PDB file of C-alpha atoms in Angstrom:
ATOM      1  CA  UNK A   1       0.000   0.000   0.000  1.00  0.00           C
ATOM      2  CA  UNK A   2       1.225   3.525  -0.785  1.00  0.00           C
ATOM      3  CA  UNK A   3       1.730   6.046   2.085  1.00  0.00           C
ATOM      4  CA  UNK A   4      -1.820   7.255   1.452  1.00  0.00           C
ATOM      5  CA  UNK A   5      -4.461   4.782   0.256  1.00  0.00           C
ATOM      6  CA  UNK A   6      -5.418   4.756  -3.415  1.00  0.00           C
ATOM      7  CA  UNK A   7      -8.888   3.983  -4.716  1.00  0.00           C
ATOM      8  CA  UNK A   8      -7.884   0.355  -5.213  1.00  0.00           C
ATOM      9  CA  UNK A   9      -6.488   0.226  -1.681  1.00  0.00           C
ATOM     10  CA  UNK A  10      -9.760   1.565  -0.273  1.00  0.00           C
ATOM     11  CA  UNK A  11     -11.947  -0.898  -2.178  1.00  0.00           C
ATOM     12  CA  UNK A  12      -9.728  -3.822  -1.145  1.00  0.00           C
ATOM     13  CA  UNK A  13      -9.780  -2.623   2.445  1.00  0.00           C
ATOM     14  CA  UNK A  14     -13.588  -2.237   2.482  1.00  0.00           C
ATOM     15  CA  UNK A  15     -14.191  -5.740   1.146  1.00  0.00           C
ATOM     16  CA  UNK A  16     -11.623  -7.422   3.397  1.00  0.00           C
ATOM     17  CA  UNK A  17     -12.695  -5.425   6.441  1.00  0.00           C
ATOM     18  CA  UNK A  18     -16.320  -6.480   6.013  1.00  0.00           C
ATOM     19  CA  UNK A  19     -15.329 -10.123   5.622  1.00  0.00           C
ATOM     20  CA  UNK A  20     -13.076 -10.080   8.699  1.00  0.00           C
ATOM     21  CA  UNK A  21     -15.602  -8.282  10.928  1.00  0.00           C
ATOM     22  CA  UNK A  22     -18.814  -9.668   9.462  1.00  0.00           C
ATOM     23  CA  UNK A  23     -20.489  -9.693  12.885  1.00  0.00           C
ATOM     24  CA  UNK A  24     -20.548  -5.890  12.803  1.00  0.00           C
ATOM     25  CA  UNK A  25     -19.750  -4.746   9.266  1.00  0.00           C
ATOM     26  CA  UNK A  26     -21.454  -5.161   5.910  1.00  0.00           C
ATOM     27  CA  UNK A  27     -20.172  -3.964   2.544  1.00  0.00           C
ATOM     28  CA  UNK A  28     -22.298  -3.105  -0.449  1.00  0.00           C
ATOM     29  CA  UNK A  29     -21.922  -1.344  -3.762  1.00  0.00           C
ATOM     30  CA  UNK A  30     -24.396   1.520  -3.892  1.00  0.00           C
ATOM     31  CA  UNK A  31     -23.700   2.701  -7.439  1.00  0.00           C
ATOM     32  CA  UNK A  32     -21.052   3.607  -9.977  1.00  0.00           C
ATOM     33  CA  UNK A  33     -19.092   6.678 -10.935  1.00  0.00           C
ATOM     34  CA  UNK A  34     -19.306   8.519 -14.258  1.00  0.00           C
ATOM     35  CA  UNK A  35     -16.689   6.133 -15.647  1.00  0.00           C
ATOM     36  CA  UNK A  36     -18.257   3.022 -14.164  1.00  0.00           C
ATOM     37  CA  UNK A  37     -16.142   2.532 -11.045  1.00  0.00           C
ATOM     38  CA  UNK A  38     -17.969   1.117  -7.993  1.00  0.00           C
ATOM     39  CA  UNK A  39     -18.930   3.411  -5.117  1.00  0.00           C
ATOM     40  CA  UNK A  40     -18.764   1.332  -1.943  1.00  0.00           C
ATOM     41  CA  UNK A  41     -20.528   1.617   1.388  1.00  0.00           C
ATOM     42  CA  UNK A  42     -19.626   0.149   4.772  1.00  0.00           C
ATOM     43  CA  UNK A  43     -22.485  -0.278   7.251  1.00  0.00           C
ATOM     44  CA  UNK A  44     -21.162  -0.685  10.795  1.00  0.00           C
ATOM     45  CA  UNK A  45     -23.497  -1.501  13.688  1.00  0.00           C
ATOM     46  CA  UNK A  46     -24.513  -4.148  16.201  1.00  0.00           C
ATOM     47  CA  UNK A  47     -27.212  -6.122  14.345  1.00  0.00           C
ATOM     48  CA  UNK A  48     -28.619  -7.470  17.609  1.00  0.00           C
ATOM     49  CA  UNK A  49     -30.255  -4.090  18.252  1.00  0.00           C
ATOM     50  CA  UNK A  50     -33.126  -2.976  16.008  1.00  0.00           C
ATOM     51  CA  UNK A  51     -32.467  -0.155  13.521  1.00  0.00           C
ATOM     52  CA  UNK A  52     -35.395   1.872  14.784  1.00  0.00           C
ATOM     53  CA  UNK A  53     -33.638   2.319  18.127  1.00  0.00           C
ATOM     54  CA  UNK A  54     -30.446   3.780  16.617  1.00  0.00           C
ATOM     55  CA  UNK A  55     -29.226   7.084  15.246  1.00  0.00           C
ATOM     56  CA  UNK A  56     -27.491   7.168  11.842  1.00  0.00           C
ATOM     57  CA  UNK A  57     -24.078   8.747  11.223  1.00  0.00           C
ATOM     58  CA  UNK A  58     -22.773   9.202   7.653  1.00  0.00           C
ATOM     59  CA  UNK A  59     -19.024   9.552   7.089  1.00  0.00           C
ATOM     60  CA  UNK A  60     -17.587  10.261   3.632  1.00  0.00           C
ATOM     61  CA  UNK A  61     -14.161  10.830   2.090  1.00  0.00           C
ATOM     62  CA  UNK A  62     -12.458  11.256  -1.255  1.00  0.00           C
ATOM     63  CA  UNK A  63     -14.599  14.122  -2.561  1.00  0.00           C
ATOM     64  CA  UNK A  64     -11.558  15.724  -4.168  1.00  0.00           C
ATOM     65  CA  UNK A  65      -9.411  13.247  -6.034  1.00  0.00           C
ATOM     66  CA  UNK A  66      -6.075  14.391  -4.659  1.00  0.00           C
ATOM     67  CA  UNK A  67      -7.180  14.579  -1.004  1.00  0.00           C
ATOM     68  CA  UNK A  68      -5.555  11.470   0.424  1.00  0.00           C
ATOM     69  CA  UNK A  69      -5.910  12.416   4.090  1.00  0.00           C
ATOM     70  CA  UNK A  70      -9.683  11.924   4.199  1.00  0.00           C
ATOM     71  CA  UNK A  71      -9.419   8.418   2.778  1.00  0.00           C
ATOM     72  CA  UNK A  72      -6.787   7.447   5.336  1.00  0.00           C
ATOM     73  CA  UNK A  73      -8.863   8.980   8.147  1.00  0.00           C
ATOM     74  CA  UNK A  74     -12.039   7.011   7.425  1.00  0.00           C
ATOM     75  CA  UNK A  75     -10.018   3.819   7.123  1.00  0.00           C
ATOM     76  CA  UNK A  76      -8.515   4.438  10.550  1.00  0.00           C
ATOM     77  CA  UNK A  77     -11.897   5.341  12.032  1.00  0.00           C
ATOM     78  CA  UNK A  78     -13.477   2.130  10.723  1.00  0.00           C
ATOM     79  CA  UNK A  79     -10.726   0.012  12.261  1.00  0.00           C
ATOM     80  CA  UNK A  80     -11.040   1.803  15.581  1.00  0.00           C
ATOM     81  CA  UNK A  81     -14.816   1.825  16.001  1.00  0.00           C
ATOM     82  CA  UNK A  82     -15.152  -1.979  15.845  1.00  0.00           C
ATOM     83  CA  UNK A  83     -12.840  -2.486  18.838  1.00  0.00           C
ATOM     84  CA  UNK A  84     -14.512  -3.987  21.935  1.00  0.00           C
ATOM     85  CA  UNK A  85     -14.332  -0.779  23.972  1.00  0.00           C
ATOM     86  CA  UNK A  86     -16.634   0.963  21.461  1.00  0.00           C
ATOM     87  CA  UNK A  87     -19.182  -1.818  21.184  1.00  0.00           C
ATOM     88  CA  UNK A  88     -21.739   0.128  23.207  1.00  0.00           C
ATOM     89  CA  UNK A  89     -21.716   2.868  20.545  1.00  0.00           C
ATOM     90  CA  UNK A  90     -22.652   0.336  17.893  1.00  0.00           C
ATOM     91  CA  UNK A  91     -25.680  -0.684  19.921  1.00  0.00           C
ATOM     92  CA  UNK A  92     -26.913   2.891  19.625  1.00  0.00           C
ATOM     93  CA  UNK A  93     -25.681   3.926  16.184  1.00  0.00           C
ATOM     94  CA  UNK A  94     -25.545   2.857  12.580  1.00  0.00           C
ATOM     95  CA  UNK A  95     -22.344   4.159  11.016  1.00  0.00           C
ATOM     96  CA  UNK A  96     -22.326   4.531   7.240  1.00  0.00           C
ATOM     97  CA  UNK A  97     -18.936   5.030   5.579  1.00  0.00           C
ATOM     98  CA  UNK A  98     -18.455   5.905   1.914  1.00  0.00           C
ATOM     99  CA  UNK A  99     -14.666   5.472   1.601  1.00  0.00           C
ATOM    100  CA  UNK A 100     -14.376   7.198  -1.793  1.00  0.00           C
ATOM    101  CA  UNK A 101     -17.156   9.435  -3.101  1.00  0.00           C
ATOM    102  CA  UNK A 102     -15.228  10.442  -6.235  1.00  0.00           C
ATOM    103  CA  UNK A 103     -13.614   7.278  -7.650  1.00  0.00           C
ATOM    104  CA  UNK A 104     -12.649   8.755 -11.038  1.00  0.00           C
ATOM    105  CA  UNK A 105     -11.065  11.856  -9.542  1.00  0.00           C
ATOM    106  CA  UNK A 106      -9.201   9.680  -7.042  1.00  0.00           C
ATOM    107  CA  UNK A 107      -7.794   7.324  -9.677  1.00  0.00           C
ATOM    108  CA  UNK A 108      -6.746  10.257 -11.873  1.00  0.00           C
ATOM    109  CA  UNK A 109      -5.567  12.315  -8.851  1.00  0.00           C
ATOM    110  CA  UNK A 110      -7.684  15.286  -9.886  1.00  0.00           C
ATOM    111  CA  UNK A 111      -7.610  18.444  -7.790  1.00  0.00           C
ATOM    112  CA  UNK A 112     -10.776  20.100  -6.522  1.00  0.00           C
ATOM    113  CA  UNK A 113     -10.786  22.433  -9.534  1.00  0.00           C
ATOM    114  CA  UNK A 114     -10.850  19.427 -11.912  1.00  0.00           C
ATOM    115  CA  UNK A 115     -13.772  17.693 -10.162  1.00  0.00           C
ATOM    116  CA  UNK A 116     -14.915  14.234 -11.189  1.00  0.00           C
ATOM    117  CA  UNK A 117     -14.534  12.178 -14.350  1.00  0.00           C
ATOM    118  CA  UNK A 118     -16.622  14.728 -16.277  1.00  0.00           C
ATOM    119  CA  UNK A 119     -14.862  17.763 -14.841  1.00  0.00           C
ATOM    120  CA  UNK A 120     -17.694  18.873 -12.536  1.00  0.00           C
ATOM    121  CA  UNK A 121     -16.442  20.203  -9.210  1.00  0.00           C
ATOM    122  CA  UNK A 122     -17.982  19.302  -5.847  1.00  0.00           C
ATOM    123  CA  UNK A 123     -19.473  22.772  -5.381  1.00  0.00           C
ATOM    124  CA  UNK A 124     -21.410  22.420  -8.634  1.00  0.00           C
ATOM    125  CA  UNK A 125     -22.968  18.992  -8.071  1.00  0.00           C
ATOM    126  CA  UNK A 126     -25.915  19.889  -5.848  1.00  0.00           C
ATOM    127  CA  UNK A 127     -27.405  23.196  -6.948  1.00  0.00           C
ATOM    128  CA  UNK A 128     -30.620  24.633  -5.446  1.00  0.00           C
ATOM    129  CA  UNK A 129     -33.749  23.278  -7.091  1.00  0.00           C
ATOM    130  CA  UNK A 130     -31.844  21.018  -9.491  1.00  0.00           C
ATOM    131  CA  UNK A 131     -31.132  17.283  -9.623  1.00  0.00           C
ATOM    132  CA  UNK A 132     -27.523  16.191  -8.988  1.00  0.00           C
ATOM    133  CA  UNK A 133     -25.286  16.975 -11.970  1.00  0.00           C
ATOM    134  CA  UNK A 134     -23.098  13.863 -11.652  1.00  0.00           C
ATOM    135  CA  UNK A 135     -23.683  10.159 -11.318  1.00  0.00           C
ATOM    136  CA  UNK A 136     -21.830  10.229  -8.010  1.00  0.00           C
ATOM    137  CA  UNK A 137     -24.193  12.938  -6.798  1.00  0.00           C
ATOM    138  CA  UNK A 138     -27.220  10.849  -7.760  1.00  0.00           C
ATOM    139  CA  UNK A 139     -25.854   7.886  -5.811  1.00  0.00           C
ATOM    140  CA  UNK A 140     -25.111   9.914  -2.683  1.00  0.00           C
ATOM    141  CA  UNK A 141     -28.443  11.739  -2.722  1.00  0.00           C
ATOM    142  CA  UNK A 142     -30.232   8.395  -2.891  1.00  0.00           C
ATOM    143  CA  UNK A 143     -28.118   7.144   0.022  1.00  0.00           C
ATOM    144  CA  UNK A 144     -29.152  10.146   2.109  1.00  0.00           C
ATOM    145  CA  UNK A 145     -32.797   9.763   1.086  1.00  0.00           C
ATOM    146  CA  UNK A 146     -32.741   6.093   2.076  1.00  0.00           C
ATOM    147  CA  UNK A 147     -31.067   6.491   5.481  1.00  0.00           C
ATOM    148  CA  UNK A 148     -31.853  10.117   6.491  1.00  0.00           C
ATOM    149  CA  UNK A 149     -28.670  10.462   8.616  1.00  0.00           C
ATOM    150  CA  UNK A 150     -28.851  12.298  11.923  1.00  0.00           C
ATOM    151  CA  UNK A 151     -25.315  13.609  11.338  1.00  0.00           C
ATOM    152  CA  UNK A 152     -22.900  13.716   8.418  1.00  0.00           C
ATOM    153  CA  UNK A 153     -19.156  14.401   8.101  1.00  0.00           C
ATOM    154  CA  UNK A 154     -17.209  14.727   4.849  1.00  0.00           C
ATOM    155  CA  UNK A 155     -13.522  14.445   5.689  1.00  0.00           C
ATOM    156  CA  UNK A 156     -11.673  17.150   3.801  1.00  0.00           C
ATOM    157  CA  UNK A 157      -8.431  19.047   4.105  1.00  0.00           C
ATOM    158  CA  UNK A 158      -7.297  22.151   2.292  1.00  0.00           C
ATOM    159  CA  UNK A 159      -4.240  24.368   2.013  1.00  0.00           C
ATOM    160  CA  UNK A 160      -4.366  28.159   2.012  1.00  0.00           C
ATOM    161  CA  UNK A 161      -2.018  29.811  -0.498  1.00  0.00           C
ATOM    162  CA  UNK A 162       1.550  29.775   0.794  1.00  0.00           C
ATOM    163  CA  UNK A 163       3.691  32.916   0.394  1.00  0.00           C
ATOM    164  CA  UNK A 164       6.375  32.622  -2.274  1.00  0.00           C
ATOM    165  CA  UNK A 165       5.409  29.002  -2.974  1.00  0.00           C
ATOM    166  CA  UNK A 166       2.153  28.894  -4.972  1.00  0.00           C
ATOM    167  CA  UNK A 167       0.824  31.881  -6.904  1.00  0.00           C
ATOM    168  CA  UNK A 168      -2.713  31.044  -7.980  1.00  0.00           C
ATOM    169  CA  UNK A 169      -3.262  34.336  -9.830  1.00  0.00           C
ATOM    170  CA  UNK A 170      -1.270  37.380 -10.943  1.00  0.00           C
ATOM    171  CA  UNK A 171      -3.223  39.603  -8.553  1.00  0.00           C
ATOM    172  CA  UNK A 172      -1.334  41.598  -5.936  1.00  0.00           C
ATOM    173  CA  UNK A 173      -4.029  40.445  -3.474  1.00  0.00           C
ATOM    174  CA  UNK A 174      -3.051  36.777  -3.937  1.00  0.00           C
ATOM    175  CA  UNK A 175      -1.307  35.560  -0.770  1.00  0.00           C
ATOM    176  CA  UNK A 176       0.947  33.417  -2.912  1.00  0.00           C
ATOM    177  CA  UNK A 177       2.444  36.567  -4.440  1.00  0.00           C
ATOM    178  CA  UNK A 178       3.770  37.700  -1.048  1.00  0.00           C
ATOM    179  CA  UNK A 179       7.421  37.041  -0.302  1.00  0.00           C
ATOM    180  CA  UNK A 180       6.989  36.084   3.347  1.00  0.00           C
ATOM    181  CA  UNK A 181       4.655  36.069   6.345  1.00  0.00           C
ATOM    182  CA  UNK A 182       5.822  39.407   7.749  1.00  0.00           C
ATOM    183  CA  UNK A 183       3.709  41.790   5.710  1.00  0.00           C
ATOM    184  CA  UNK A 184       0.760  41.262   3.359  1.00  0.00           C
ATOM    185  CA  UNK A 185       0.518  37.483   3.827  1.00  0.00           C
ATOM    186  CA  UNK A 186       0.170  37.835   7.611  1.00  0.00           C
ATOM    187  CA  UNK A 187      -2.616  40.378   7.131  1.00  0.00           C
ATOM    188  CA  UNK A 188      -4.437  38.227   4.573  1.00  0.00           C
ATOM    189  CA  UNK A 189      -4.195  35.039   6.624  1.00  0.00           C
ATOM    190  CA  UNK A 190      -5.297  36.693   9.871  1.00  0.00           C
ATOM    191  CA  UNK A 191      -8.442  37.877   8.104  1.00  0.00           C
ATOM    192  CA  UNK A 192      -8.951  34.464   6.504  1.00  0.00           C
ATOM    193  CA  UNK A 193      -8.758  32.495   9.751  1.00  0.00           C
ATOM    194  CA  UNK A 194     -10.986  34.910  11.654  1.00  0.00           C
ATOM    195  CA  UNK A 195     -13.666  34.592   8.992  1.00  0.00           C
ATOM    196  CA  UNK A 196     -13.251  30.826   8.820  1.00  0.00           C
ATOM    197  CA  UNK A 197     -13.796  30.624  12.572  1.00  0.00           C
ATOM    198  CA  UNK A 198     -16.890  32.790  12.209  1.00  0.00           C
ATOM    199  CA  UNK A 199     -18.640  30.588   9.658  1.00  0.00           C
ATOM    200  CA  UNK A 200     -17.745  27.100  10.955  1.00  0.00           C
ATOM    201  CA  UNK A 201     -20.790  25.597  12.654  1.00  0.00           C
ATOM    202  CA  UNK A 202     -20.531  24.352  16.257  1.00  0.00           C
ATOM    203  CA  UNK A 203     -19.319  20.767  16.351  1.00  0.00           C
ATOM    204  CA  UNK A 204     -17.646  20.898  12.945  1.00  0.00           C
ATOM    205  CA  UNK A 205     -13.921  20.280  12.484  1.00  0.00           C
ATOM    206  CA  UNK A 206     -11.780  21.958   9.847  1.00  0.00           C
ATOM    207  CA  UNK A 207      -8.333  20.573   9.046  1.00  0.00           C
ATOM    208  CA  UNK A 208      -5.950  23.047   7.428  1.00  0.00           C
ATOM    209  CA  UNK A 209      -2.602  22.041   5.953  1.00  0.00           C
ATOM    210  CA  UNK A 210       0.031  24.682   6.746  1.00  0.00           C
ATOM    211  CA  UNK A 211       3.724  25.015   6.067  1.00  0.00           C
ATOM    212  CA  UNK A 212       6.107  23.052   8.273  1.00  0.00           C
TER     213      UNK A 212
END
């Protein structure tokens, strides 16, 4: 396995994990991507307790093709939650895990700006008053309609522009066009993080990749 799991790694893991922990975990294919790759689902719960007495938690990863951290995180979470010390949680919850929501983008290592196999970005899939614009979106909307999760987390990580490393535009306002953190970049980033803190809902977690 590579340092971060590939799409193939995740599908192999999901199948093997379900087989090895079949008393708590079931695997199913809930649909296919634009290019025909399977979209998998892990259902983790204690089957001895009726579904009607449990809350539903949906966990997703791999929305952007080149975001490896989310895929690794859900894999680690799945391994952890089936340990004996967490068994009581599985009597109260049904945990749904979609290890890779964007198989084509993951295989092709597409950035968020490149989107899925048809070039549609995540922010353009579910538009107000319109049906999903991608096959992946159709599959995930049906999953939500079927289970009506009480809570949902999409593991994602992003990087703000780094001074003197990445210049995304030619604009003088682009943080990446600053030479260091002492002047304009410090001002831009302080504004950015204050506003990010303002809009993040209580209980949400934002992971930001910063320079070492």
